[in-house]
Amino acid sequence: MFTIITFVNNYSIASNFKSLTNKSLAAVVTHMDWVSDEWRELSLPELLSYTASAGIIFGGVLPYVPQYKQIKDNDSCGGFSTYVCLALLLANILRILFWFGRHFETPLLVQSIVMIIAMILLIELCIRTNNKDLLIPNKNRFFIDFDVRYFWQWTDFISYIEFLATFTIITGVLIYIMLDVSIFVEAIGFLSVFIEALLGAPQLIKNYQNKSTLGMSKLMVFMWTFGDVFKTSYFIIRQAPVQFWVCGLLQVSIDLFIFGQILYYRKPYKKVSKSYIH
């Protein structure tokens, strides 16, 4: 008798479970049909717009993925300058603050957030890697020392976060106070994109001084150029504020000059000392 009752109960549970499963699957299929209908309703221009927005958001960080991997694999920062991270962090913090004074395309705002996260991760890796080679523990340097000689050369990751937080708070308060002064707000926007536009300038100068492009990643420069051309075209097409596309054109120009150096210095003009190769 007990066996029969157990069998009946199990059969009832199985039936209920099967019924619920069928209902759930039906609901999922219905939802998927609705999503696919939504996608089918998208026109080609809308689809291209979504694709361009995704490219803008994530394309900017792609050149630094190989750099991150190289540092991690080699356990050395090599010739990578953390001042690149500084420039990108300041530029994108200013861009986010500029948004409060003058709204611009949402993908550009999201791109700044993504870039800040990426640069913080890269800085953390560089500091962790450099600290492995720190032979004298009492030579640690911190942001709260307020020693300008070691600006952006601190030995602990928290110091970089403290500086970025201080910069963001001070600049944010200034923008809040001057929010109604349009010339000040526009100057913040221009400063943001101008700092970012000059990212390639140090590399351009170094190549000229060395009379060589040895030690420079040509893949990184290619990705810079491709991304900058795409980004500048997006600025112009989407009618972004004038600061964005003017500095975008400057950035593309610097990239092209570096490509010119690659072609010009292909022939060994001068033997470069190893001390110049970073």
Short mmCIF file of C-alpha atoms in Angstrom, two decimals:
data_model
loop_
_atom_site.label_atom_id
_atom_site.label_comp_id
_atom_site.label_asym_id
_atom_site.label_seq_id
_atom_site.Cartn_x
_atom_site.Cartn_y
_atom_site.Cartn_z
CA MET A 1 0.00 0.00 0.00
CA PHE A 2 2.80 2.38 0.93
CA THR A 3 4.55 1.62 -2.38
CA ILE A 4 1.41 2.46 -4.36
CA ILE A 5 0.97 5.79 -2.53
CA THR A 6 4.62 6.71 -3.11
CA PHE A 7 4.33 5.88 -6.81
CA VAL A 8 1.20 8.04 -7.13
CA ASN A 9 2.87 10.96 -5.34
CA ASN A 10 6.00 10.71 -7.47
CA TYR A 11 3.91 10.53 -10.62
CA SER A 12 1.96 13.64 -9.52
CA ILE A 13 5.18 15.58 -8.79
CA ALA A 14 6.67 14.55 -12.12
CA SER A 15 3.52 15.61 -13.95
CA ASN A 16 3.49 19.01 -12.24
CA PHE A 17 7.20 19.50 -12.95
CA LYS A 18 6.69 18.61 -16.60
CA SER A 19 3.79 21.05 -16.83
CA LEU A 20 5.82 23.85 -15.25
CA THR A 21 8.79 23.10 -17.51
CA ASN A 22 6.63 23.24 -20.61
CA LYS A 23 5.14 26.58 -19.51
CA SER A 24 8.62 27.99 -18.79
CA LEU A 25 9.94 26.87 -22.16
CA ALA A 26 6.92 28.38 -23.87
CA ALA A 27 7.52 31.67 -22.07
CA VAL A 28 11.21 31.67 -23.06
CA VAL A 29 10.36 30.91 -26.69
CA THR A 30 7.75 33.68 -26.71
CA HIS A 31 10.30 36.13 -25.26
CA MET A 32 12.92 35.09 -27.82
CA ASP A 33 10.39 35.57 -30.60
CA TRP A 34 9.69 39.06 -29.28
CA VAL A 35 13.42 39.88 -29.13
CA SER A 36 14.01 38.54 -32.64
CA ASP A 37 11.04 40.57 -33.90
CA GLU A 38 12.58 43.67 -32.32
CA TRP A 39 15.89 42.99 -34.05
CA ARG A 40 14.14 42.31 -37.35
CA GLU A 41 12.45 45.71 -37.07
CA LEU A 42 15.85 47.45 -36.87
CA SER A 43 16.78 49.22 -40.07
CA LEU A 44 20.28 49.00 -41.52
CA PRO A 45 21.24 52.53 -40.36
CA GLU A 46 20.08 51.70 -36.81
CA LEU A 47 22.08 48.47 -36.82
CA LEU A 48 25.16 50.31 -38.05
CA SER A 49 24.62 52.93 -35.36
CA TYR A 50 24.53 50.28 -32.61
CA THR A 51 27.65 48.67 -34.06
CA ALA A 52 29.46 52.01 -34.19
CA SER A 53 28.48 52.74 -30.59
CA ALA A 54 29.88 49.39 -29.46
CA GLY A 55 33.08 50.13 -31.37
CA ILE A 56 33.38 53.53 -29.73
CA ILE A 57 32.84 52.10 -26.23
CA PHE A 58 35.27 49.18 -26.38
CA GLY A 59 37.57 50.05 -29.30
CA GLY A 60 39.61 52.56 -27.30
CA VAL A 61 40.93 50.00 -24.83
CA LEU A 62 41.88 47.33 -27.38
CA PRO A 63 45.40 48.69 -28.13
CA TYR A 64 46.29 48.27 -24.46
CA VAL A 65 45.25 44.63 -24.24
CA PRO A 66 48.49 43.42 -25.90
CA GLN A 67 50.46 45.73 -23.60
CA TYR A 68 48.76 44.31 -20.52
CA LYS A 69 49.40 40.76 -21.70
CA GLN A 70 53.05 41.52 -22.46
CA ILE A 71 53.67 42.99 -19.00
CA LYS A 72 51.98 40.04 -17.35
CA ASP A 73 53.78 37.42 -19.45
CA ASN A 74 57.22 39.01 -19.13
CA ASP A 75 56.73 40.08 -15.52
CA SER A 76 58.22 43.42 -16.49
CA CYS A 77 56.87 46.82 -17.52
CA GLY A 78 59.69 47.16 -20.03
CA GLY A 79 59.51 50.50 -21.81
CA PHE A 80 55.85 51.16 -21.13
CA SER A 81 55.29 54.60 -19.64
CA THR A 82 52.63 54.90 -16.97
CA TYR A 83 52.26 58.54 -18.05
CA VAL A 84 50.13 57.17 -20.89
CA CYS A 85 47.74 55.94 -18.22
CA LEU A 86 47.90 59.32 -16.47
CA ALA A 87 46.98 61.17 -19.65
CA LEU A 88 44.06 58.87 -20.40
CA LEU A 89 42.78 58.95 -16.83
CA LEU A 90 42.84 62.75 -16.63
CA ALA A 91 41.33 63.12 -20.09
CA ASN A 92 38.45 60.78 -19.38
CA ILE A 93 37.74 62.14 -15.91
CA LEU A 94 37.51 65.61 -17.43
CA ARG A 95 35.28 64.28 -20.19
CA ILE A 96 32.85 62.79 -17.67
CA LEU A 97 32.77 66.06 -15.71
CA PHE A 98 32.28 67.98 -18.95
CA TRP A 99 29.17 65.87 -19.58
CA PHE A 100 27.48 67.50 -16.57
CA GLY A 101 27.94 70.91 -18.19
CA ARG A 102 27.11 69.85 -21.71
CA HIS A 103 25.56 66.50 -22.54
CA PHE A 104 27.02 64.58 -25.45
CA GLU A 105 26.58 61.12 -26.97
CA THR A 106 26.00 58.41 -24.32
CA PRO A 107 28.50 55.97 -25.95
CA LEU A 108 31.24 58.57 -25.47
CA LEU A 109 30.35 58.81 -21.78
CA VAL A 110 30.38 55.03 -21.38
CA GLN A 111 33.68 54.86 -23.29
CA SER A 112 35.27 57.15 -20.71
CA ILE A 113 34.11 54.92 -17.85
CA VAL A 114 35.45 51.80 -19.61
CA MET A 115 38.79 53.50 -20.32
CA ILE A 116 39.19 54.63 -16.71
CA ILE A 117 38.61 51.07 -15.48
CA ALA A 118 41.09 49.71 -18.04
CA MET A 119 43.81 52.23 -17.12
CA ILE A 120 43.36 51.58 -13.40
CA LEU A 121 43.82 47.85 -14.03
CA LEU A 122 46.92 48.56 -16.12
CA ILE A 123 48.39 50.87 -13.46
CA GLU A 124 47.76 48.23 -10.78
CA LEU A 125 49.64 45.64 -12.83
CA CYS A 126 52.56 48.02 -13.45
CA ILE A 127 52.88 48.90 -9.75
CA ARG A 128 52.65 45.26 -8.70
CA THR A 129 55.30 44.32 -11.26
CA ASN A 130 57.64 47.18 -10.35
CA ASN A 131 57.39 46.47 -6.64
CA LYS A 132 58.85 42.99 -7.21
CA ASP A 133 62.08 44.71 -8.23
CA LEU A 134 62.07 47.15 -5.32
CA LEU A 135 65.23 46.15 -3.45
CA ILE A 136 65.13 48.80 -0.72
CA PRO A 137 61.79 48.70 1.18
CA ASN A 138 62.35 52.08 2.89
CA LYS A 139 62.38 53.77 -0.54
CA ASN A 140 58.59 53.52 -0.77
CA ARG A 141 56.98 56.71 -2.06
CA PHE A 142 53.40 57.78 -1.40
CA PHE A 143 51.00 60.42 -2.64
CA ILE A 144 50.57 61.83 0.88
CA ASP A 145 54.29 62.67 0.93
CA PHE A 146 53.40 65.51 -1.50
CA ASP A 147 56.85 65.31 -3.05
CA VAL A 148 56.58 66.65 -6.60
CA ARG A 149 59.84 64.93 -7.57
CA TYR A 150 58.08 61.59 -7.43
CA PHE A 151 54.76 62.60 -8.93
CA TRP A 152 53.12 59.57 -10.59
CA GLN A 153 56.07 57.45 -9.45
CA TRP A 154 54.54 56.21 -6.23
CA THR A 155 55.20 52.68 -5.09
CA ASP A 156 51.75 51.78 -3.82
CA PHE A 157 48.56 51.47 -5.83
CA ILE A 158 46.42 53.31 -3.24
CA SER A 159 48.40 56.51 -3.83
CA TYR A 160 47.24 56.58 -7.44
CA ILE A 161 43.63 56.14 -6.37
CA GLU A 162 44.04 58.92 -3.79
CA PHE A 163 45.41 61.30 -6.43
CA LEU A 164 42.63 60.49 -8.90
CA ALA A 165 39.99 60.94 -6.21
CA THR A 166 41.52 64.29 -5.15
CA PHE A 167 41.71 65.49 -8.76
CA THR A 168 38.12 64.42 -9.44
CA ILE A 169 36.73 66.09 -6.31
CA ILE A 170 38.58 69.38 -6.80
CA THR A 171 37.74 69.60 -10.51
CA GLY A 172 34.16 68.48 -9.87
CA VAL A 173 33.64 71.23 -7.28
CA LEU A 174 35.06 73.84 -9.68
CA ILE A 175 32.75 72.70 -12.47
CA TYR A 176 29.76 72.73 -10.10
CA ILE A 177 30.56 76.32 -9.10
CA MET A 178 31.22 77.44 -12.69
CA LEU A 179 28.47 75.37 -14.32
CA ASP A 180 26.73 78.47 -15.68
CA VAL A 181 29.93 79.87 -17.19
CA SER A 182 29.82 78.33 -20.64
CA ILE A 183 33.37 79.32 -21.59
CA PHE A 184 34.73 77.46 -18.56
CA VAL A 185 32.70 74.34 -19.33
CA GLU A 186 33.81 74.41 -22.97
CA ALA A 187 37.43 74.81 -21.84
CA ILE A 188 37.11 71.66 -19.72
CA GLY A 189 35.81 69.75 -22.73
CA PHE A 190 38.63 71.03 -24.93
CA LEU A 191 41.28 70.22 -22.30
CA SER A 192 39.92 66.67 -22.05
CA VAL A 193 40.22 65.83 -25.73
CA PHE A 194 43.45 67.85 -26.13
CA ILE A 195 45.25 65.78 -23.47
CA GLU A 196 44.06 62.59 -25.15
CA ALA A 197 45.04 63.88 -28.59
CA LEU A 198 48.68 64.31 -27.51
CA LEU A 199 49.11 60.70 -26.39
CA GLY A 200 51.33 59.86 -29.35
CA ALA A 201 53.53 62.97 -29.06
CA PRO A 202 56.08 61.47 -26.59
CA GLN A 203 56.54 58.46 -28.88
CA LEU A 204 56.94 60.75 -31.88
CA ILE A 205 59.68 62.74 -30.11
CA LYS A 206 61.44 59.60 -28.88
CA ASN A 207 61.57 58.15 -32.40
CA TYR A 208 63.04 61.40 -33.72
CA GLN A 209 65.71 61.50 -31.00
CA ASN A 210 66.66 57.84 -31.54
CA LYS A 211 66.45 58.10 -35.34
CA SER A 212 64.73 54.71 -35.12
CA THR A 213 61.42 53.09 -34.27
CA LEU A 214 63.07 50.05 -32.69
CA GLY A 215 61.36 49.02 -29.46
CA MET A 216 58.02 50.52 -30.51
CA SER A 217 55.07 48.22 -31.12
CA LYS A 218 53.94 48.81 -34.68
CA LEU A 219 50.74 46.85 -33.97
CA MET A 220 49.89 49.30 -31.20
CA VAL A 221 50.41 52.25 -33.56
CA PHE A 222 48.26 50.57 -36.21
CA MET A 223 45.47 50.02 -33.66
CA TRP A 224 45.85 53.63 -32.48
CA THR A 225 45.48 54.92 -36.03
CA PHE A 226 42.56 52.69 -36.93
CA GLY A 227 40.74 53.59 -33.71
CA ASP A 228 41.45 57.32 -34.03
CA VAL A 229 40.21 57.45 -37.65
CA PHE A 230 37.06 55.55 -36.66
CA LYS A 231 36.51 57.72 -33.60
CA THR A 232 37.04 61.02 -35.43
CA SER A 233 34.68 59.96 -38.20
CA TYR A 234 32.10 59.07 -35.55
CA PHE A 235 32.51 62.51 -33.94
CA ILE A 236 31.92 64.28 -37.25
CA ILE A 237 28.98 62.12 -38.35
CA ARG A 238 27.24 62.30 -34.97
CA GLN A 239 27.88 66.05 -34.70
CA ALA A 240 29.73 65.78 -31.40
CA PRO A 241 31.01 69.02 -29.82
CA VAL A 242 33.67 70.68 -31.96
CA GLN A 243 36.40 69.98 -29.37
CA PHE A 244 36.04 66.24 -29.97
CA TRP A 245 36.58 66.13 -33.72
CA VAL A 246 39.22 68.89 -33.90
CA CYS A 247 41.42 67.06 -31.40
CA GLY A 248 40.54 63.78 -33.09
CA LEU A 249 42.06 65.15 -36.30
CA LEU A 250 45.17 66.18 -34.33
CA GLN A 251 45.42 62.67 -32.91
CA VAL A 252 45.17 61.09 -36.37
CA SER A 253 47.84 63.49 -37.65
CA ILE A 254 50.28 62.41 -34.93
CA ASP A 255 49.56 58.75 -35.71
CA LEU A 256 50.30 59.34 -39.39
CA PHE A 257 53.56 61.12 -38.53
CA ILE A 258 54.61 58.07 -36.51
CA PHE A 259 53.77 55.83 -39.48
CA GLY A 260 55.92 58.15 -41.58
CA GLN A 261 58.77 57.58 -39.13
CA ILE A 262 58.32 53.81 -39.46
CA LEU A 263 58.78 54.09 -43.23
CA TYR A 264 61.60 56.65 -43.02
CA TYR A 265 63.64 54.78 -40.42
CA ARG A 266 63.30 51.38 -42.09
CA LYS A 267 66.83 51.69 -43.42
CA PRO A 268 69.40 51.66 -40.61
CA TYR A 269 70.23 55.35 -40.49
CA LYS A 270 71.99 55.06 -37.17
CA LYS A 271 72.69 52.20 -34.85
CA VAL A 272 70.55 52.73 -31.79
CA SER A 273 72.07 52.11 -28.42
CA LYS A 274 70.28 49.58 -26.28
CA SER A 275 69.81 52.24 -23.65
CA TYR A 276 67.36 53.98 -26.00
CA ILE A 277 65.25 50.91 -26.65
CA HIS A 278 62.25 50.80 -24.30
#
